[in-house]
Amino acid sequence: MAFSGTGKIWMNGKLVDWKDATIHVASHVIHYGSAVFEGARCYETPRGSACFRLDAHMLRLQQSARIYRMEYPLDLAGWQNAVLDTIRANQMKECYIRPIVYRGYEALGVNPFTCPVEASIILWKWGAYLGKEALEEGCDVKVASWSRMAPNTLPALAKSSANYANSGLIKMEAVTDGYSEGIALDVHGNVSEGSGQNIFMVRNGVLYTPPLASSILGGITRDTIITLARDLGFKVEETVIPREALYIADEVFFVGTAAEVTPIRSIDKLVIGPGRRGPITSALQRAFFDVINGEVPDTHGWLTYVYAEEAALRAPRTVEVRTT
Ligand SMILES: Cc1ncc(COP(=O)(O)O)c(C=O)c1O
């Protein structure tokens, strides 16, 4: 996924050319990882481009910033509008959306308070994160030798750049060993999450996923899948999962904005279930893609149309039923 290097980037309220969206090498964020960010997606739907759960993503951005005591003068609506304006300025139909709030250039002590809080929104085209084939066939993963952050060290619920030093170690180990992704355990040895995805396991028709206290990011796709699974009548439990439960699961799959819903066909070379996408993973994947692609009514109010007038024009016509 190389950048096209063109288009506009939102920087502190201004749209600047891609090549001019630069910061100084002495900026605090470069040295100390002092940034929080989001990853959302905009999809093409029959009613035009729509961002998926933009409000939830921007709320999490604000919450991550709060944990790190970074105040930025935009409220929730302001953040959403900034994203929508940037998509419109770039005339993009579908894209990955990366807002980031970071400590800028002023001084280079550890104390972040001396440095300004700045923000940017970057958009680019990003297809299937673990490959299109993985969405259908599943991916081969390993349990990482690196644990996720211990509680009260780096806050896992904040989507902070610093956490991705840990994610990078997990991912590099997996790729070096010939796997496409790693699953990290928490410091107690229970299942936590992938380097950039949450994880679900299916056993005897019930879905299980680690709770927030297992050092996971509170994923928006995770929440979406819990909701869709319950809509479909499945039982979902947020519970501590021992590592070995994965090996004897019927189905295991990753979820995330980048990975969407990706089946896992083997873990540590042990084949999971039938070794391909299982029936419950398929059902949830279908339900998820139907919602994000606008193929079914948006009953949960998860889509924000980028071009509202176009969306209104293309809205399905409601047929009035007369009873008299
Ligand atoms: C570490 C980590 N866990 C989980 C997720 C999934 O979160 P979401 O579904 O909100 O994208 C991500 C993706 O951002 C992530 O980086």
CSV table of C-alpha atoms and ligand atoms in Angstrom, one decimal:
chain,number,residue,atom,x,y,z
A,1,MET,CA,0.0,0.0,0.0
A,2,ALA,CA,2.1,3.0,-1.3
A,3,PHE,CA,0.7,6.5,-0.9
A,4,SER,CA,-0.3,8.3,-4.1
A,5,GLY,CA,1.3,11.4,-2.6
A,6,THR,CA,-1.4,13.7,-3.9
A,7,GLY,CA,-4.5,15.3,-2.5
A,8,LYS,CA,-5.1,17.4,0.6
A,9,ILE,CA,-4.4,16.8,4.3
A,10,TRP,CA,-6.2,18.7,7.1
A,11,MET,CA,-3.7,20.3,9.4
A,12,ASN,CA,-5.0,22.3,12.4
A,13,GLY,CA,-8.1,23.4,10.4
A,14,LYS,CA,-6.4,24.1,7.1
A,15,LEU,CA,-6.3,21.9,4.0
A,16,VAL,CA,-2.8,21.7,2.7
A,17,ASP,CA,-1.2,19.8,-0.2
A,18,TRP,CA,0.0,16.3,0.7
A,19,LYS,CA,3.7,17.3,0.1
A,20,ASP,CA,3.4,20.3,2.4
A,21,ALA,CA,1.9,18.4,5.4
A,22,THR,CA,5.1,18.3,7.3
A,23,ILE,CA,6.2,18.7,10.9
A,24,HIS,CA,9.7,19.5,12.4
A,25,VAL,CA,12.0,16.6,13.3
A,26,ALA,CA,12.3,18.1,16.8
A,27,SER,CA,8.5,17.7,17.4
A,28,HIS,CA,7.8,15.9,20.7
A,29,VAL,CA,5.7,13.2,19.1
A,30,ILE,CA,8.6,11.9,17.0
A,31,HIS,CA,10.8,11.3,20.1
A,32,TYR,CA,8.2,10.2,22.7
A,33,GLY,CA,5.3,8.7,20.8
A,34,SER,CA,3.0,11.5,22.2
A,35,ALA,CA,0.1,11.1,19.8
A,36,VAL,CA,-3.4,9.5,19.8
A,37,PHE,CA,-5.1,8.7,16.6
A,38,GLU,CA,-8.1,7.0,14.9
A,39,GLY,CA,-8.6,4.7,12.0
A,40,ALA,CA,-12.0,4.8,10.4
A,41,ARG,CA,-13.3,4.0,6.9
A,42,CYS,CA,-15.6,5.6,4.3
A,43,TYR,CA,-17.3,3.1,1.9
A,44,GLU,CA,-19.1,3.6,-1.3
A,45,THR,CA,-22.8,2.6,-0.9
A,46,PRO,CA,-25.8,2.8,-3.2
A,47,ARG,CA,-26.6,6.1,-1.6
A,48,GLY,CA,-23.1,7.5,-2.1
A,49,SER,CA,-20.1,7.6,0.2
A,50,ALA,CA,-20.7,6.9,3.8
A,51,CYS,CA,-18.4,6.9,6.9
A,52,PHE,CA,-18.9,3.9,9.1
A,53,ARG,CA,-19.5,4.8,12.8
A,54,LEU,CA,-17.7,8.1,12.4
A,55,ASP,CA,-19.2,9.4,15.7
A,56,ALA,CA,-17.9,6.4,17.7
A,57,HIS,CA,-14.4,6.8,16.2
A,58,MET,CA,-14.2,10.6,16.9
A,59,LEU,CA,-15.5,10.0,20.4
A,60,ARG,CA,-12.8,7.4,21.0
A,61,LEU,CA,-10.2,10.0,19.7
A,62,GLN,CA,-11.5,12.5,22.2
A,63,GLN,CA,-11.3,9.9,25.0
A,64,SER,CA,-7.8,8.8,24.0
A,65,ALA,CA,-6.8,12.5,24.1
A,66,ARG,CA,-8.4,12.9,27.5
A,67,ILE,CA,-6.4,10.0,28.9
A,68,TYR,CA,-3.2,11.7,27.7
A,69,ARG,CA,-4.3,15.2,28.9
A,70,MET,CA,-4.2,16.6,25.4
A,71,GLU,CA,-6.9,19.2,24.8
A,72,TYR,CA,-7.7,20.1,21.2
A,73,PRO,CA,-10.3,22.8,20.5
A,74,LEU,CA,-12.8,20.7,18.5
A,75,ASP,CA,-16.0,19.1,19.9
A,76,LEU,CA,-17.4,15.8,18.6
A,77,ALA,CA,-19.4,17.5,15.8
A,78,GLY,CA,-16.4,19.6,14.9
A,79,TRP,CA,-14.2,16.5,14.5
A,80,GLN,CA,-16.9,14.8,12.3
A,81,ASN,CA,-17.3,17.8,10.1
A,82,ALA,CA,-13.5,18.1,9.7
A,83,VAL,CA,-13.3,14.5,8.5
A,84,LEU,CA,-16.3,15.0,6.1
A,85,ASP,CA,-14.8,18.3,4.8
A,86,THR,CA,-11.5,16.6,4.1
A,87,ILE,CA,-13.2,13.7,2.2
A,88,ARG,CA,-15.2,16.2,0.1
A,89,ALA,CA,-12.1,18.3,-0.6
A,90,ASN,CA,-10.3,15.2,-1.9
A,91,GLN,CA,-13.5,14.1,-3.8
A,92,MET,CA,-12.9,10.6,-2.5
A,93,LYS,CA,-15.6,7.9,-2.8
A,94,GLU,CA,-14.0,5.5,-0.4
A,95,CYS,CA,-11.0,5.8,1.8
A,96,TYR,CA,-9.3,5.0,5.1
A,97,ILE,CA,-9.5,7.9,7.5
A,98,ARG,CA,-6.6,8.7,9.9
A,99,PRO,CA,-7.1,11.6,12.3
A,100,ILE,CA,-4.2,12.1,14.7
A,101,VAL,CA,-3.6,14.5,17.6
A,102,TYR,CA,0.0,15.0,18.6
A,103,ARG,CA,2.4,17.0,20.6
A,104,GLY,CA,4.3,19.4,18.3
A,105,TYR,CA,7.4,21.5,18.3
A,106,GLU,CA,8.6,23.6,21.2
A,107,ALA,CA,11.0,21.8,23.6
A,108,LEU,CA,12.3,18.2,23.9
A,109,GLY,CA,12.0,17.3,27.6
A,110,VAL,CA,9.9,14.3,28.5
A,111,ASN,CA,7.2,16.7,29.9
A,112,PRO,CA,4.7,16.9,27.0
A,113,PHE,CA,2.8,19.9,28.5
A,114,THR,CA,5.3,22.4,27.1
A,115,CYS,CA,4.5,21.4,23.5
A,116,PRO,CA,1.5,22.4,21.5
A,117,VAL,CA,-1.3,20.0,20.8
A,118,GLU,CA,-1.8,19.8,17.1
A,119,ALA,CA,-3.9,17.7,14.8
A,120,SER,CA,-4.1,16.3,11.2
A,121,ILE,CA,-6.5,14.2,9.2
A,122,ILE,CA,-5.0,12.0,6.5
A,123,LEU,CA,-7.0,10.0,3.9
A,124,TRP,CA,-5.8,7.3,1.6
A,125,LYS,CA,-7.1,4.3,-0.3
A,126,TRP,CA,-6.6,1.1,1.7
A,127,GLY,CA,-7.9,-2.3,0.6
A,128,ALA,CA,-8.2,-5.5,2.6
A,129,TYR,CA,-5.6,-5.3,5.3
A,130,LEU,CA,-4.7,-9.0,5.5
A,131,GLY,CA,-5.4,-9.5,1.8
A,132,LYS,CA,-8.5,-10.2,-0.1
A,133,GLU,CA,-7.8,-13.9,-0.1
A,134,ALA,CA,-7.6,-13.9,3.7
A,135,LEU,CA,-11.2,-12.5,3.9
A,136,GLU,CA,-12.4,-15.7,2.2
A,137,GLU,CA,-9.8,-18.4,3.0
A,138,GLY,CA,-8.6,-17.2,6.4
A,139,CYS,CA,-5.2,-16.4,7.6
A,140,ASP,CA,-2.4,-18.3,9.4
A,141,VAL,CA,-1.3,-16.7,12.7
A,142,LYS,CA,0.9,-17.4,15.7
A,143,VAL,CA,0.7,-16.5,19.4
A,144,ALA,CA,3.2,-13.8,19.9
A,145,SER,CA,6.1,-14.1,22.4
A,146,TRP,CA,5.4,-10.5,23.2
A,147,SER,CA,2.6,-9.8,25.7
A,148,ARG,CA,0.2,-6.8,25.4
A,149,MET,CA,0.8,-4.0,27.8
A,150,ALA,CA,0.3,-4.7,31.5
A,151,PRO,CA,-2.5,-2.8,33.2
A,152,ASN,CA,-1.4,0.5,34.5
A,153,THR,CA,1.6,0.8,32.2
A,154,LEU,CA,0.5,2.0,28.8
A,155,PRO,CA,-3.3,2.4,28.8
A,156,ALA,CA,-4.7,-0.1,26.2
A,157,LEU,CA,-8.0,1.7,25.9
A,158,ALA,CA,-6.3,4.8,24.5
A,159,LYS,CA,-5.5,4.4,20.9
A,160,SER,CA,-2.1,6.0,21.4
A,161,SER,CA,0.9,5.8,19.0
A,162,ALA,CA,3.1,4.6,21.9
A,163,ASN,CA,1.0,1.3,22.0
A,164,TYR,CA,2.0,0.6,18.5
A,165,ALA,CA,5.6,0.0,19.5
A,166,ASN,CA,4.2,-3.1,21.1
A,167,SER,CA,2.0,-3.9,18.1
A,168,GLY,CA,5.0,-3.5,15.8
A,169,LEU,CA,7.0,-6.1,17.8
A,170,ILE,CA,4.1,-8.5,17.5
A,171,LYS,CA,3.6,-8.0,13.8
A,172,MET,CA,7.4,-8.2,13.0
A,173,GLU,CA,7.7,-11.4,14.9
A,174,ALA,CA,4.7,-12.9,13.0
A,175,VAL,CA,5.9,-11.8,9.6
A,176,THR,CA,9.5,-12.9,10.3
A,177,ASP,CA,8.3,-16.3,11.3
A,178,GLY,CA,6.1,-16.6,8.1
A,179,TYR,CA,2.7,-15.8,9.5
A,180,SER,CA,0.4,-13.0,8.5
A,181,GLU,CA,-0.4,-11.8,12.0
A,182,GLY,CA,0.2,-12.4,15.7
A,183,ILE,CA,-2.1,-12.9,18.6
A,184,ALA,CA,-0.9,-11.3,21.8
A,185,LEU,CA,-1.7,-12.6,25.3
A,186,ASP,CA,-2.1,-10.3,28.2
A,187,VAL,CA,0.4,-10.4,31.1
A,188,HIS,CA,-1.7,-13.1,32.8
A,189,GLY,CA,-1.3,-15.3,29.7
A,190,ASN,CA,-4.9,-14.9,28.6
A,191,VAL,CA,-5.9,-14.0,25.0
A,192,SER,CA,-5.8,-10.2,24.4
A,193,GLU,CA,-5.9,-9.2,20.7
A,194,GLY,CA,-4.0,-9.0,17.4
A,195,SER,CA,-1.4,-6.3,16.7
A,196,GLY,CA,-4.2,-4.2,15.2
A,197,GLN,CA,-7.4,-6.3,15.6
A,198,ASN,CA,-9.7,-7.7,18.2
A,199,ILE,CA,-10.4,-11.4,18.3
A,200,PHE,CA,-13.5,-13.6,18.5
A,201,MET,CA,-13.8,-17.3,19.1
A,202,VAL,CA,-16.8,-19.6,18.4
A,203,ARG,CA,-17.4,-22.8,20.4
A,204,ASN,CA,-20.6,-24.8,20.3
A,205,GLY,CA,-22.5,-21.9,18.6
A,206,VAL,CA,-21.5,-19.3,21.2
A,207,LEU,CA,-19.2,-16.3,20.5
A,208,TYR,CA,-16.6,-15.4,23.0
A,209,THR,CA,-14.3,-12.3,23.0
A,210,PRO,CA,-11.9,-11.0,25.6
A,211,PRO,CA,-13.2,-8.3,27.9
A,212,LEU,CA,-11.8,-4.7,28.0
A,213,ALA,CA,-9.7,-5.7,31.1
A,214,SER,CA,-7.6,-8.1,29.0
A,215,SER,CA,-5.5,-5.2,27.7
A,216,ILE,CA,-7.5,-4.7,24.5
A,217,LEU,CA,-8.5,-1.6,22.5
A,218,GLY,CA,-12.2,-1.2,22.8
A,219,GLY,CA,-12.7,-1.8,19.1
A,220,ILE,CA,-15.6,-0.3,17.3
A,221,THR,CA,-15.8,-3.3,14.9
A,222,ARG,CA,-15.8,-5.5,18.0
A,223,ASP,CA,-18.8,-3.6,19.3
A,224,THR,CA,-20.4,-3.8,15.9
A,225,ILE,CA,-19.9,-7.6,15.7
A,226,ILE,CA,-21.3,-8.1,19.2
A,227,THR,CA,-24.4,-6.1,18.2
A,228,LEU,CA,-24.9,-7.9,14.8
A,229,ALA,CA,-24.3,-11.3,16.4
A,230,ARG,CA,-27.0,-10.6,19.0
A,231,ASP,CA,-29.3,-9.3,16.2
A,232,LEU,CA,-28.8,-12.6,14.5
A,233,GLY,CA,-29.7,-14.5,17.7
A,234,PHE,CA,-26.3,-15.6,18.7
A,235,LYS,CA,-25.1,-15.6,22.3
A,236,VAL,CA,-22.0,-13.5,22.9
A,237,GLU,CA,-19.9,-13.5,26.0
A,238,GLU,CA,-17.1,-11.1,26.9
A,239,THR,CA,-14.9,-13.3,29.0
A,240,VAL,CA,-11.3,-14.1,29.8
A,241,ILE,CA,-10.0,-16.7,27.2
A,242,PRO,CA,-7.1,-19.0,28.0
A,243,ARG,CA,-4.7,-19.4,25.2
A,244,GLU,CA,-5.4,-23.1,24.6
A,245,ALA,CA,-9.2,-22.4,24.2
A,246,LEU,CA,-8.2,-21.0,20.8
A,247,TYR,CA,-6.6,-24.2,19.7
A,248,ILE,CA,-9.9,-26.2,20.3
A,249,ALA,CA,-12.3,-23.5,19.0
A,250,ASP,CA,-14.7,-24.3,16.2
A,251,GLU,CA,-13.9,-20.9,14.6
A,252,VAL,CA,-11.7,-17.9,15.3
A,253,PHE,CA,-11.7,-14.6,13.5
A,254,PHE,CA,-10.2,-11.1,13.7
A,255,VAL,CA,-12.2,-7.9,13.6
A,256,GLY,CA,-11.1,-4.3,13.1
A,257,THR,CA,-11.5,-1.3,10.9
A,258,ALA,CA,-8.5,-2.3,8.8
A,259,ALA,CA,-9.0,-6.1,8.9
A,260,GLU,CA,-12.8,-5.9,8.8
A,261,VAL,CA,-13.9,-9.5,9.6
A,262,THR,CA,-11.0,-11.9,8.7
A,263,PRO,CA,-11.2,-15.6,9.5
A,264,ILE,CA,-8.2,-17.4,11.1
A,265,ARG,CA,-7.6,-20.8,9.7
A,266,SER,CA,-4.6,-21.9,11.8
A,267,ILE,CA,-2.9,-20.8,15.0
A,268,ASP,CA,0.6,-22.0,15.7
A,269,LYS,CA,0.2,-24.4,12.8
A,270,LEU,CA,-2.9,-26.1,14.5
A,271,VAL,CA,-5.8,-26.0,12.1
A,272,ILE,CA,-8.8,-24.3,13.5
A,273,GLY,CA,-12.1,-26.1,12.9
A,274,PRO,CA,-12.5,-27.0,9.2
A,275,GLY,CA,-9.4,-24.9,8.3
A,276,ARG,CA,-11.4,-22.3,6.4
A,277,ARG,CA,-14.0,-19.7,7.1
A,278,GLY,CA,-16.6,-21.2,9.4
A,279,PRO,CA,-20.4,-20.8,9.1
A,280,ILE,CA,-20.8,-18.3,12.0
A,281,THR,CA,-17.8,-16.2,10.7
A,282,SER,CA,-19.4,-16.3,7.3
A,283,ALA,CA,-22.8,-15.1,8.6
A,284,LEU,CA,-21.2,-12.3,10.6
A,285,GLN,CA,-19.0,-11.3,7.8
A,286,ARG,CA,-22.0,-11.1,5.4
A,287,ALA,CA,-24.0,-9.1,8.0
A,288,PHE,CA,-21.0,-6.7,8.5
A,289,PHE,CA,-20.4,-6.2,4.8
A,290,ASP,CA,-24.1,-5.6,4.1
A,291,VAL,CA,-24.1,-2.8,6.7
A,292,ILE,CA,-20.9,-1.1,5.7
A,293,ASN,CA,-21.8,-1.3,2.0
A,294,GLY,CA,-25.3,0.1,2.6
A,295,GLU,CA,-26.9,-3.0,1.2
A,296,VAL,CA,-29.4,-3.3,4.2
A,297,PRO,CA,-31.3,-0.6,6.1
A,298,ASP,CA,-29.0,1.2,8.5
A,299,THR,CA,-31.1,0.3,11.6
A,300,HIS,CA,-28.4,1.2,14.1
A,301,GLY,CA,-27.6,4.6,12.5
A,302,TRP,CA,-24.0,3.7,11.8
A,303,LEU,CA,-23.6,5.4,8.4
A,304,THR,CA,-22.8,9.1,8.0
A,305,TYR,CA,-23.3,10.1,4.3
A,306,VAL,CA,-20.5,12.4,3.0
A,307,TYR,CA,-22.7,13.9,0.4
A,308,ALA,CA,-26.0,14.3,2.2
A,309,GLU,CA,-28.0,15.7,-0.7
A,310,GLU,CA,-27.0,12.9,-3.0
A,311,ALA,CA,-27.9,10.4,-0.2
A,312,ALA,CA,-31.3,11.9,0.2
A,313,LEU,CA,-32.0,11.8,-3.6
A,314,ARG,CA,-30.9,8.1,-3.7
A,315,ALA,CA,-32.9,7.1,-0.6
A,316,PRO,CA,-35.2,4.2,-1.2
A,317,ARG,CA,-38.7,5.5,-1.7
A,318,THR,CA,-41.2,4.6,1.0
A,319,VAL,CA,-44.5,3.4,-0.3
A,320,GLU,CA,-47.4,4.8,1.6
A,321,VAL,CA,-49.9,2.1,2.5
A,322,ARG,CA,-53.4,3.4,2.6
A,323,THR,CA,-55.8,1.6,4.8
A,324,THR,CA,-59.0,3.4,3.7
B,1,LIG,C1,-4.6,-2.8,18.8
B,1,LIG,C2,-5.9,-2.7,18.1
B,1,LIG,N1,-7.0,-3.5,18.6
B,1,LIG,C3,-8.2,-3.5,18.0
B,1,LIG,C4,-8.4,-2.7,16.9
B,1,LIG,C5,-9.8,-2.7,16.3
B,1,LIG,O1,-10.4,-1.5,16.6
B,1,LIG,P1,-11.5,-0.9,15.6
B,1,LIG,O2,-12.5,-2.0,15.3
B,1,LIG,O3,-12.1,0.2,16.4
B,1,LIG,O4,-10.8,-0.5,14.4
B,1,LIG,C6,-7.4,-1.9,16.4
B,1,LIG,C7,-7.6,-1.1,15.2
B,1,LIG,O5,-7.6,0.1,15.3
B,1,LIG,C8,-6.1,-1.9,17.0
B,1,LIG,O6,-5.1,-1.2,16.6
